[in-house]
Amino acid sequence: MPALACVDTSFVPPGYAFSDTTAADVFIPASSPTSAAAAAVVDSSCRWSSSLSSSLYRIDGWGAPYFTANSSGNISVRPHGSETLPHQDIDLLKIVKKVTDPKSSGGLGLQLPLIVRFPDVLKNRLECLQSAFEFAIQSQGYGSHYQGVYPVKCNQDRFVVEDIVKFGSSFRFGLEAGSKPEILLAMSCLCKGNPDAFLVCNGFKDAEYVSLALLGRKLALNTMIVLEQEEELDLVIELSQKMNVRPVIGLRAKLRTKHSGHFGSTSGEKGKFGLTTTQILRVVSKLSQAGMLDCLQLLHFHIGSQIPSTSLLSDGVAEAAQLYCELVRLGAHMKVIDIGGGLGIDYDGSKSGDSDLSVAYSLEEYAEAVVASVRFVCDRRSVKHPVICSESGRAIVSHHSVLIFEAVSAAKPTGHHQVTPNDIQFLLEGDEEARANYEDLYAAVMRGDQERCLLYVDQLKQRCVEGFKEGVLSIEQLASVDGLCEWVLKAIGASDTVHTYNINLSVFTSIPDLWGIDQLFPIVPIHKLDQRPGTRAILSDLTCDSDGKINKFIGGESSLPLHELDNNGSGGRYFLGMFLGGAYEEALGGVHNLFGGPSVVRVSQSDGPHSFAVTRAVPGQSSADVLRAVQHEPELMFQTLKHRAEEMMHTKGSSDEDEEEEDDDEFNNVAAYLDRSFHNMPYLATEPASPSNSLSAAINNLGFYYCDEDGFDYLSV
């Protein structure tokens, strides 16, 4: 039987279609959802455009009204949302260039990865939330007002919290804290805010926490102590009497209403926080006995984050409003109903309530449902309408922050060499079982039998691997079998065409929710959107951890359409952006493999067409910073290494003054290089500086391994 030399690639297996329009020979299931953008990816006759990229990556879905693909093929930021004028949008690629260009070229010289914050977007989110509730209150004739708080756990960055207090001061927007550091942070920031703004004190409490909250009232801050556990009441009563402070007390109720998604696990009767109806009655009784029932003024509850629909929201709010009215009936001086978090955002652009990634309502519809539910119950019970408070952290801060990172290299799905008939002749001459496997594969290919081809490929590879383990086959022969099998799979349209793009990022540091709870975020190239993506890829991070990858994307995709990397040495860089990650990711990120936090800049829209101002720039954590975080002492480490370098120099035993002077220069160069390594970021330097000749000589003299063949420096990241 002749060796396989060709396969009829005109054969198209059922349910699939060949495409030769991309470098990766993209293989597309015929059952895939069709769209103009998806069809255009494989239709080379279709002219590509930014609008097609916008559809392909769902930018207009999850990004509206803050992100769009502009005519230059880059992502533009609309800092004022739907109120942004045509000349006010900001090109994200220009920001990255300004921030990463060296200082000698007018840039800021910061290294990626990079978080770009847009305080204008933050301001717009606050104003839109406030406006939505004000409109609902006015249109429904509601008898009180809305007064929100921001839960600082979502993003505790100083400037984020200070911006929220400043932007929300005119409508009494406050803060929510859940720990002692957070209450200290909130008290300090609210000293510059509206004196009527709420400081809602949630979380588990000890005497120190309660004392801080009571001290806040002495400092003319509007602190409200929310009871998460029944026993906390004893602390509040005792300490308020000792400190001579009349507290404002709230309680968190465990509602029966909950949603079934991941984010609903903290709600319902078995939720982590809150009081049952029995416990609530005991709290009311104890406050009454202490003569403090008038201090009970707030009811708090939490259905769960990312509430998917207004029907579930209305159900939960109505239950809580009924409980609020009962507390009024029992004599509490109730004033505020705090509906907690739950206002969701649309991560995947689907506007659907069927998953944790999206919600089936707008800001306006959310506010309308809340106001209507509270008003209906209170009117039926003839109870005065309470102030409505919400803790909508995710919806406030998610949009204002963009994570920028770079794809630095790509690994193609297979690296098998081209197989010739001579390479696989051994299959016809050797092991009978391997020969039989090969003959079966040959016959299946000739018949165009895809199912049998897949079976026989597996059998042939398995038999040859066994032969290799037994020492019968050489590594060259095993590689030839791999090449043959991959060739067959590609010919029948069953090969893996997905590349792996290596990204200069740690998933565990910058996108921990993706690893921890499978939370997906929109990831999009921030440029080249006017060009047809030429391949599909998953993303692999820098960590030495198999979980450090991104192989799930919005829209149910297991890979992402991307452009071919520029490997011709022209220096083209490929930037990706992760969007809607402004809540939780920075606070939850760790230092796995000692990769620290990214660089951070604040960017505001400024006067002039499409102009912006970088109002603050902070370099990312250095190697020394992350070493300190795990109890190492970089200064002592540096001295130890410098001492070792000095010892190595002395062992050379230079005999004359000239050689001794050269040794001193070499030692100084090495010491300076080590010092820089401690102060550099741990991430890859994609444009490494060339070492001086004297430094290279010093490294070689010390026996250090240095390689610049591929432009990579093993002594500096």
XYZ file of C-alpha atoms in Angstrom:
717
model
C 0.000 0.000 0.000
C 1.452 3.415 -0.905
C 2.169 5.936 1.807
C -0.371 8.712 2.140
C 0.906 11.622 0.124
C -2.218 13.715 -0.314
C -5.777 14.046 0.836
C -8.699 15.323 -1.198
C -9.427 18.577 0.645
C -12.512 19.133 -1.465
C -14.156 16.669 0.895
C -16.325 18.582 3.325
C -17.528 16.608 6.347
C -21.220 16.889 7.200
C -22.096 19.940 9.231
C -18.896 21.857 8.446
C -17.499 24.230 5.870
C -13.931 24.926 4.815
C -12.596 28.456 4.772
C -9.288 29.363 3.202
C -9.655 33.048 3.933
C -7.582 33.149 7.080
C -4.085 32.157 8.005
C -5.494 29.616 10.444
C -7.809 27.841 7.927
C -10.722 28.697 10.184
C -13.120 25.782 10.495
C -16.666 26.911 11.222
C -19.528 24.687 12.357
C -22.468 25.142 10.034
C -24.713 25.305 13.074
C -22.932 28.344 14.535
C -25.072 31.448 15.066
C -24.817 33.573 11.968
C -24.435 37.316 11.845
C -23.113 39.832 9.366
C -19.851 40.071 11.292
C -19.377 36.329 11.716
C -20.071 35.719 8.047
C -17.709 38.497 7.026
C -14.841 36.971 9.008
C -14.690 34.079 6.547
C -15.823 35.990 3.474
C -12.724 37.603 2.008
C -14.834 39.456 -0.570
C -16.501 41.419 2.209
C -14.702 44.635 3.100
C -13.963 44.766 6.792
C -14.927 47.753 8.920
C -15.015 48.963 12.505
C -18.766 48.440 12.564
C -18.306 44.755 11.768
C -15.803 44.466 14.623
C -18.281 46.216 16.870
C -20.855 43.559 16.028
C -18.365 40.693 16.266
C -17.194 41.686 19.755
C -20.661 42.941 20.868
C -19.180 46.338 21.704
C -22.434 48.221 21.177
C -24.135 45.786 23.567
C -21.904 45.740 26.645
C -20.093 48.992 25.867
C -22.957 51.433 25.366
C -22.947 54.290 26.056
C -19.267 54.522 27.086
C -17.276 52.522 24.525
C -17.407 52.339 20.759
C -15.245 51.373 17.789
C -14.158 54.506 15.929
C -13.445 54.992 12.241
C -9.694 54.605 12.832
C -10.249 51.073 14.063
C -9.576 51.889 17.716
C -11.751 51.780 20.815
C -13.047 55.213 21.775
C -14.190 56.163 25.254
C -17.267 58.385 25.553
C -16.573 59.907 28.979
C -19.989 61.482 29.472
C -22.011 58.530 28.226
C -24.904 59.423 25.956
C -24.240 63.103 26.676
C -20.774 62.934 25.096
C -20.394 65.343 22.189
C -18.752 64.125 18.951
C -15.498 65.967 19.688
C -15.249 64.724 23.287
C -14.582 61.030 22.727
C -11.099 59.776 23.614
C -9.078 57.296 21.566
C -7.914 54.556 23.952
C -4.870 53.682 21.828
C -3.625 57.265 22.081
C -3.828 57.030 25.866
C -1.793 53.820 25.853
C 0.799 55.390 23.579
C 1.074 58.487 25.759
C 1.437 56.415 28.906
C 3.879 53.795 27.603
C 6.112 55.907 25.334
C 9.470 56.683 26.946
C 9.866 60.009 28.688
C 12.440 61.029 26.100
C 9.665 60.869 23.487
C 7.153 62.822 25.556
C 5.485 59.816 27.152
C 5.186 58.791 30.771
C 7.392 55.718 30.514
C 5.012 53.375 32.358
C 4.982 49.643 31.768
C 2.028 47.435 30.975
C -0.251 45.984 32.235
C -2.137 49.180 32.851
C -5.409 50.210 34.466
C -6.929 53.331 32.927
C -9.512 55.062 35.113
C -12.011 57.546 33.709
C -13.441 59.732 36.505
C -15.783 61.352 33.969
C -17.399 57.949 33.414
C -17.654 57.455 37.173
C -19.397 60.814 37.527
C -21.809 59.952 34.740
C -22.682 56.606 36.311
C -23.540 58.317 39.601
C -25.614 60.984 37.895
C -27.500 58.424 35.781
C -28.339 56.339 38.857
C -29.555 59.409 40.726
C -31.553 60.655 37.739
C -33.223 57.277 37.246
C -34.536 57.261 40.825
C -35.507 60.924 40.762
C -37.540 60.388 37.595
C -39.263 57.301 39.037
C -40.062 59.152 42.281
C -41.441 62.176 40.477
C -43.461 60.237 37.904
C -45.045 57.978 40.532
C -45.756 60.684 43.090
C -43.549 59.040 45.679
C -43.484 60.898 48.987
C -39.786 60.743 49.819
C -36.421 60.711 48.041
C -33.565 58.455 46.958
C -30.229 58.617 48.774
C -27.673 56.031 47.724
C -24.396 54.819 49.175
C -21.321 53.311 47.542
C -19.998 50.069 49.110
C -16.275 50.712 49.274
C -15.454 46.985 49.121
C -16.082 47.133 45.364
C -13.024 49.325 44.838
C -11.297 50.911 47.825
C -8.873 53.007 45.779
C -8.519 56.378 47.462
C -9.234 58.444 44.389
C -12.236 56.349 43.363
C -13.847 56.789 46.785
C -12.962 60.480 46.991
C -14.387 61.062 43.511
C -17.666 59.372 44.442
C -18.021 61.499 47.585
C -17.243 64.653 45.595
C -19.444 63.845 42.600
C -22.349 62.729 44.803
C -22.192 65.527 47.345
C -24.955 67.578 45.741
C -27.446 64.708 46.142
C -26.244 63.437 49.538
C -24.574 60.318 48.179
C -22.810 58.379 50.927
C -20.670 55.310 51.605
C -21.082 51.805 52.976
C -18.383 50.068 55.034
C -18.027 46.440 56.041
C -14.859 46.380 58.154
C -12.850 48.561 60.516
C -10.393 49.795 57.864
C -13.316 50.559 55.577
C -15.179 52.560 58.219
C -12.024 54.585 58.916
C -11.688 55.202 55.182
C -15.343 56.175 54.847
C -15.340 58.491 57.873
C -12.282 60.312 56.578
C -13.684 60.756 53.063
C -17.155 61.827 54.228
C -15.637 64.652 56.266
C -15.427 66.370 52.865
C -18.857 65.239 51.719
C -22.445 66.200 52.357
C -23.182 66.108 56.126
C -26.504 64.364 55.426
C -24.862 61.561 53.445
C -25.353 58.120 54.969
C -22.469 56.055 56.307
C -24.003 52.586 56.438
C -22.003 50.293 58.733
C -22.448 46.667 57.673
C -20.455 43.525 58.367
C -19.493 41.649 61.517
C -18.790 43.942 64.431
C -16.785 43.977 67.635
C -16.528 46.667 70.297
C -13.952 48.640 68.338
C -16.079 48.669 65.178
C -19.187 49.797 67.072
C -17.181 52.448 68.929
C -15.892 53.840 65.637
C -19.437 54.057 64.270
C -20.630 55.835 67.406
C -17.645 58.151 67.281
C -18.732 59.024 63.762
C -21.958 60.492 65.117
C -19.949 62.609 67.547
C -18.018 63.853 64.514
C -21.312 64.907 62.876
C -21.250 62.010 60.407
C -24.539 60.294 59.601
C -23.472 56.787 60.652
C -26.022 53.985 60.762
C -25.134 50.735 62.529
C -26.777 47.816 60.734
C -27.177 44.691 62.858
C -25.999 41.631 60.953
C -26.198 39.381 64.032
C -28.540 39.525 66.985
C -25.756 39.652 69.586
C -24.365 42.866 68.078
C -27.268 44.741 69.655
C -25.858 44.221 73.160
C -22.616 45.919 72.113
C -24.486 48.841 70.561
C -26.645 49.421 73.640
C -23.740 49.125 76.074
C -21.254 51.271 74.153
C -23.758 53.954 73.159
C -24.615 54.456 76.831
C -20.926 54.577 77.823
C -20.119 57.067 75.057
C -23.343 59.028 75.610
C -24.279 58.754 71.935
C -27.787 58.188 70.625
C -27.198 55.702 67.786
C -29.113 55.245 64.575
C -29.690 51.534 64.212
C -30.649 49.434 61.242
C -31.119 45.726 60.878
C -30.516 43.363 58.029
C -33.343 40.979 57.329
C -33.111 37.529 55.801
C -35.815 37.596 53.168
C -37.450 34.505 51.755
C -36.958 35.912 48.247
C -33.753 34.877 46.478
C -32.537 34.222 42.977
C -30.996 30.947 41.868
C -27.809 32.227 40.202
C -24.315 32.249 41.674
C -24.776 35.754 43.082
C -27.963 34.772 44.871
C -26.130 32.492 47.300
C -25.911 35.257 49.920
C -29.681 35.756 50.036
C -32.645 33.793 51.293
C -33.219 32.128 54.650
C -29.830 30.397 54.610
C -27.878 33.476 53.611
C -24.634 34.394 55.360
C -25.958 37.650 56.838
C -29.087 38.988 58.419
C -31.750 38.274 61.024
C -34.718 35.942 60.841
C -38.217 37.154 61.715
C -37.864 35.630 65.184
C -34.586 37.444 65.774
C -36.060 40.707 64.498
C -38.865 40.476 67.040
C -36.341 39.872 69.832
C -34.318 42.919 68.693
C -37.452 45.092 68.754
C -38.322 43.829 72.228
C -34.829 44.441 73.596
C -34.684 47.965 72.126
C -38.078 48.713 73.611
C -36.957 47.540 77.045
C -33.839 49.715 76.776
C -35.902 52.749 75.772
C -34.157 52.845 72.389
C -36.844 51.678 69.950
C -36.803 55.142 68.414
C -33.175 54.450 67.377
C -34.307 51.698 64.991
C -34.708 53.622 61.741
C -33.381 51.525 58.849
C -34.241 48.169 57.282
C -31.594 46.580 55.079
C -31.782 43.497 52.865
C -29.891 42.008 49.946
C -31.437 39.772 47.308
C -28.054 39.091 45.685
C -25.732 40.699 43.164
C -26.657 40.812 39.481
C -30.420 40.543 40.041
C -31.479 39.228 36.611
C -34.974 40.678 36.252
C -37.304 43.354 37.606
C -39.891 40.695 38.473
C -37.531 39.126 41.006
C -36.500 42.591 42.197
C -40.121 43.671 42.719
C -40.898 40.481 44.600
C -38.014 40.985 47.030
C -38.596 44.698 47.535
C -42.303 44.112 48.197
C -41.453 41.505 50.859
C -39.010 43.918 52.499
C -41.495 46.795 52.328
C -44.046 44.646 54.131
C -41.476 43.956 56.856
C -40.712 47.697 57.013
C -44.382 48.439 57.621
C -44.495 45.805 60.352
C -41.594 47.491 62.142
C -43.484 50.780 61.957
C -46.498 49.041 63.469
C -44.340 47.717 66.298
C -43.274 51.243 67.210
C -39.907 51.657 65.525
C -39.224 55.139 64.124
C -38.468 53.790 60.656
C -37.169 56.219 58.032
C -34.996 54.348 55.502
C -35.339 51.191 53.444
C -31.926 50.043 52.156
C -32.418 47.676 49.224
C -28.737 46.680 49.211
C -26.857 45.773 46.064
C -28.076 43.812 43.106
C -28.273 46.418 40.350
C -26.601 44.430 37.612
C -24.662 45.291 34.483
C -24.614 43.710 31.049
C -21.252 41.955 30.727
C -22.035 40.173 27.464
C -24.332 42.635 25.699
C -27.223 40.168 25.536
C -29.650 42.147 27.734
C -30.902 38.822 29.027
C -31.964 37.692 32.470
C -31.041 34.067 31.831
C -27.460 34.160 33.140
C -25.183 35.843 35.668
C -23.544 37.804 32.835
C -26.429 40.078 31.953
C -29.648 41.673 33.150
C -32.972 42.206 31.424
C -33.547 45.815 32.482
C -32.143 49.323 32.275
C -31.243 51.721 35.089
C -34.578 53.441 34.613
C -36.553 50.189 34.747
C -34.694 49.117 37.893
C -35.508 52.377 39.694
C -39.108 52.280 38.510
C -39.591 48.745 39.875
C -38.105 49.623 43.276
C -40.131 52.797 43.754
C -43.363 51.168 42.582
C -42.973 48.188 44.931
C -42.249 50.285 48.016
C -45.006 52.792 47.221
C -47.647 50.096 46.647
C -47.010 48.298 49.958
C -46.710 51.482 52.035
C -49.854 52.990 50.533
C -51.784 49.814 51.261
C -50.576 49.908 54.871
C -50.980 53.706 55.187
C -47.300 54.064 56.076
C -45.267 57.131 55.195
C -42.973 56.534 52.239
C -39.406 55.887 53.426
C -36.157 57.228 52.031
C -34.910 54.682 49.502
C -31.232 53.768 49.771
C -29.256 51.368 47.558
C -25.711 49.974 47.649
C -25.104 49.717 43.916
C -21.316 49.374 43.813
C -20.904 47.149 40.771
C -23.133 49.363 38.634
C -21.281 52.509 39.726
C -17.614 51.579 39.235
C -17.460 48.731 36.694
C -17.471 50.895 33.568
C -14.954 53.517 34.640
C -11.904 51.230 34.614
C -10.204 49.501 31.657
C -7.379 46.972 31.976
C -4.879 47.161 29.102
C -2.421 44.355 28.431
C -0.322 43.098 25.554
C -0.150 39.852 23.620
C 3.582 39.274 23.346
C 3.759 36.016 21.383
C 1.608 33.321 19.839
C 1.792 29.541 19.771
C 0.161 27.859 16.807
C -2.030 24.847 17.555
C 0.473 22.369 16.085
C 4.160 22.434 15.296
C 4.413 19.214 13.296
C 6.878 19.088 10.443
C 5.898 18.404 6.849
C 5.625 14.627 6.377
C 6.986 12.864 3.284
C 6.237 9.281 2.229
C 9.746 8.233 3.295
C 9.087 9.555 6.821
C 6.277 7.073 7.418
C 7.596 4.128 5.419
C 8.459 2.445 8.727
C 4.726 2.023 9.388
C 4.505 -0.350 6.398
C 7.565 -2.335 7.367
C 7.430 -2.657 11.139
C 4.895 -3.493 13.829
C 1.851 -5.341 12.449
C -0.603 -3.529 14.695
C 0.751 -0.118 13.683
C 0.628 -1.198 10.015
C -2.999 -2.261 10.424
C -3.866 1.050 12.078
C -2.236 2.898 9.206
C -4.042 0.856 6.548
C -7.380 1.481 8.260
C -6.643 5.211 8.344
C -5.648 5.216 4.669
C -8.885 3.521 3.647
C -11.020 5.881 5.748
C -9.348 8.932 4.205
C -9.930 7.616 0.700
C -13.625 7.058 1.518
C -13.962 10.495 3.086
C -15.222 8.862 6.286
C -14.635 11.521 8.917
C -15.844 9.497 11.886
C -13.560 6.557 11.064
C -10.651 8.908 10.379
C -10.929 10.314 13.878
C -11.061 6.812 15.365
C -8.082 5.498 13.409
C -6.000 8.597 14.097
C -6.442 7.991 17.820
C -5.592 4.301 17.467
C -2.499 4.945 15.369
C -1.174 7.603 17.732
C -1.816 5.405 20.767
C -0.011 2.421 19.266
C 2.980 4.509 18.210
C 3.243 6.141 21.640
C 3.364 2.656 23.142
C 6.107 1.753 20.670
C 8.060 4.841 21.667
C 7.749 3.973 25.363
C 9.026 0.451 24.595
C 12.017 1.864 22.718
C 10.869 0.503 19.362
C 10.253 3.908 17.735
C 12.606 6.866 17.682
C 11.586 10.420 18.456
C 11.859 11.241 14.748
C 9.419 8.464 13.879
C 7.013 9.535 16.593
C 7.136 13.109 15.263
C 6.368 11.805 11.758
C 3.280 10.005 13.039
C 2.138 13.152 14.806
C 2.645 15.116 11.611
C 0.725 12.581 9.549
C -2.203 12.527 11.959
C -2.387 16.303 12.152
C -2.287 16.507 8.354
C -5.225 14.112 8.104
C -7.214 15.974 10.752
C -6.639 19.277 8.996
C -7.660 17.818 5.650
C -10.994 16.572 6.998
C -11.596 19.784 8.928
C -11.109 18.329 12.391
C -7.805 19.890 13.391
C -7.460 22.394 16.185
C -7.131 25.818 14.559
C -7.112 27.799 17.779
C -3.864 29.580 18.623
C -2.593 30.428 22.097
C -1.678 34.086 22.619
C 0.710 34.653 25.492
C -0.269 37.789 27.368
C 1.854 39.979 29.626
C -0.531 39.644 32.545
C -1.373 37.571 35.604
C -4.980 36.387 35.629
C -4.727 35.813 39.377
C -3.631 39.399 40.015
C -5.763 41.352 37.565
C -8.820 39.170 36.793
C -9.192 36.967 39.897
C -12.956 36.512 39.487
C -12.363 34.822 36.149
C -10.331 32.132 37.893
C -12.305 32.047 41.148
C -15.948 32.082 40.035
C -15.768 31.854 36.208
C -16.847 35.485 35.865
C -16.450 36.610 32.254
C -15.552 40.097 31.098
C -15.513 41.604 27.606
C -11.997 41.301 26.154
C -11.372 43.122 22.887
C -8.413 44.375 20.825
C -8.296 48.136 21.384
C -6.995 48.740 17.847
C -6.986 47.126 14.372
C -10.772 46.927 14.504
C -10.916 48.131 10.911
C -8.992 44.988 9.909
C -10.329 41.472 9.550
C -9.286 39.208 12.452
C -7.177 36.408 10.997
C -7.295 33.750 13.671
C -8.953 32.565 16.836
C -7.064 32.218 20.086
C -7.191 31.567 23.783
C -5.087 33.667 26.141
C -2.328 32.303 28.369
C -0.862 34.435 31.160
C 2.676 34.643 32.574
C 2.161 32.546 35.680
C 3.539 29.041 36.058
C 0.026 27.744 36.636
C -2.170 25.799 34.247
C -5.194 27.763 35.472
C -3.570 30.982 34.277
C -5.454 31.121 31.019
C -8.587 32.586 29.499
C -10.476 30.087 27.375
C -14.030 31.243 27.998
C -15.384 34.451 26.540
C -18.688 36.281 26.411
C -21.237 34.903 24.007
C -20.438 31.327 25.020
C -17.233 31.360 22.977
C -14.237 29.150 23.799
C -11.839 31.312 21.791
C -11.548 34.927 20.691
C -11.230 36.305 17.128
C -7.892 38.119 17.005
C -5.428 39.550 14.518
C -2.152 37.906 13.586
C 0.738 39.151 15.688
C 3.430 41.148 13.943
C 6.428 38.813 14.010
C 8.419 40.467 11.244
C 10.481 42.564 13.613
C 8.827 45.863 12.760
C 7.933 46.415 16.390
C 4.155 46.327 16.031
C 2.497 45.705 19.387
C -0.914 44.155 19.964
C -2.980 45.601 22.785
C -6.058 44.033 24.333
C -8.491 45.582 26.761
C -10.600 43.991 29.470
C -13.677 46.102 30.142
C -16.255 46.409 32.946
C -13.727 45.231 35.535
C -13.770 48.268 37.812
C -15.511 46.425 40.663
C -13.812 43.860 42.911
C -10.929 42.775 40.635
C -8.290 45.072 42.139
C -9.356 44.340 45.708
C -9.402 40.555 45.216
C -6.182 40.236 43.193
C -3.288 38.325 44.745
C 0.444 38.029 44.045
C 0.602 34.495 42.644
C 4.119 33.925 41.236
C 4.856 37.364 42.725
C 3.288 39.292 39.863
C 2.115 42.548 41.411
C -0.497 45.127 40.575
C -0.491 46.976 37.232
C 0.328 50.590 36.544
C -2.609 52.973 37.012
C -3.500 56.268 35.339
C -6.460 58.619 35.676
C -7.593 60.192 32.432
C -10.083 63.040 32.053
C -11.573 64.631 28.977
C -10.037 68.052 28.405
C -10.574 71.057 26.171
C -9.944 70.594 22.489
C -11.155 67.987 19.980
C -10.659 64.427 21.243
C -8.151 65.617 23.827
C -7.469 64.212 27.261
C -5.362 64.865 30.314
C -3.564 62.284 32.430
C -4.224 63.673 35.893
C -2.427 60.957 37.833
C 0.048 58.204 36.940
C 1.310 55.499 39.295
C 3.815 52.815 38.218
C 2.883 49.221 38.922
C 4.314 47.313 41.854
C 8.010 46.547 41.572
C 9.641 43.219 42.337
C 10.740 44.733 45.650
C 7.140 45.705 46.458
C 5.764 42.191 45.977
C 8.700 40.641 47.818
C 7.903 42.818 50.826
C 4.286 41.650 50.642
C 5.461 38.102 51.441
C 7.783 39.141 54.284
C 11.053 39.321 52.353
C 13.421 42.263 52.758
C 14.608 43.432 49.329
C 17.287 45.687 50.772
C 18.921 42.774 52.612
C 18.492 40.538 49.569
C 20.264 43.095 47.433
C 23.123 43.371 49.914
C 23.457 39.579 49.980
C 23.651 39.350 46.199
C 26.036 42.289 45.986
C 28.286 40.657 48.557
C 28.270 37.417 46.562
C 29.190 39.337 43.398
C 32.059 41.005 45.240
C 33.321 37.626 46.455
C 33.234 36.248 42.909
C 35.285 39.190 41.693
C 37.914 38.654 44.385
C 38.316 34.959 43.535
C 39.630 36.006 40.115
C 42.753 37.275 41.883
C 43.702 40.197 39.586
C 47.395 40.990 39.852
C 47.838 44.494 38.444
C 46.114 47.816 39.001
C 44.495 47.972 35.568
C 42.779 44.627 36.072
C 41.678 45.621 39.556
C 40.131 48.795 38.129
C 38.300 46.748 35.497
C 37.026 44.420 38.218
C 35.698 47.393 40.174
C 33.846 48.663 37.095
C 32.388 45.219 36.453
C 31.253 44.911 40.059
C 29.593 48.323 39.957
C 27.775 47.412 36.756
C 26.459 44.172 38.208
C 25.376 45.900 41.415
C 23.535 48.555 39.416
C 21.847 45.870 37.335
C 20.674 43.955 40.397
C 19.370 47.168 41.900
C 17.342 47.905 38.771
C 15.905 44.399 38.789
C 14.519 44.905 42.291
C 12.921 48.187 41.229
C 11.472 47.015 37.902
C 7.989 45.549 37.541
C 7.841 41.733 37.506
C 6.183 41.646 34.080
C 7.982 41.117 30.791
C 9.764 44.148 29.400
C 8.612 43.989 25.792
C 11.210 46.540 24.740
C 14.257 45.626 26.881
C 17.191 47.969 27.034
C 20.400 46.616 25.556
C 23.047 46.108 28.225
C 26.335 47.898 27.891
C 29.399 45.976 26.787
C 30.938 46.377 30.228
C 27.814 44.941 31.843
C 27.806 41.955 29.477
C 31.447 41.369 30.305
C 30.755 41.596 34.008
C 27.920 39.081 33.739
C 30.080 36.695 31.745
C 32.958 37.048 34.185
C 30.640 36.166 37.052
C 29.412 33.102 35.217
C 25.852 34.471 34.912
C 23.819 33.270 31.983
C 22.784 36.060 29.663
C 20.997 35.611 26.350
C 20.109 38.378 23.936
C 19.509 36.226 20.874
C 15.779 36.872 21.045
C 15.987 40.224 22.764
C 15.227 38.713 26.163
C 17.179 39.585 29.260
C 17.274 36.887 31.938
C 18.463 39.233 34.633
C 15.731 41.812 34.330
C 12.037 41.510 33.743
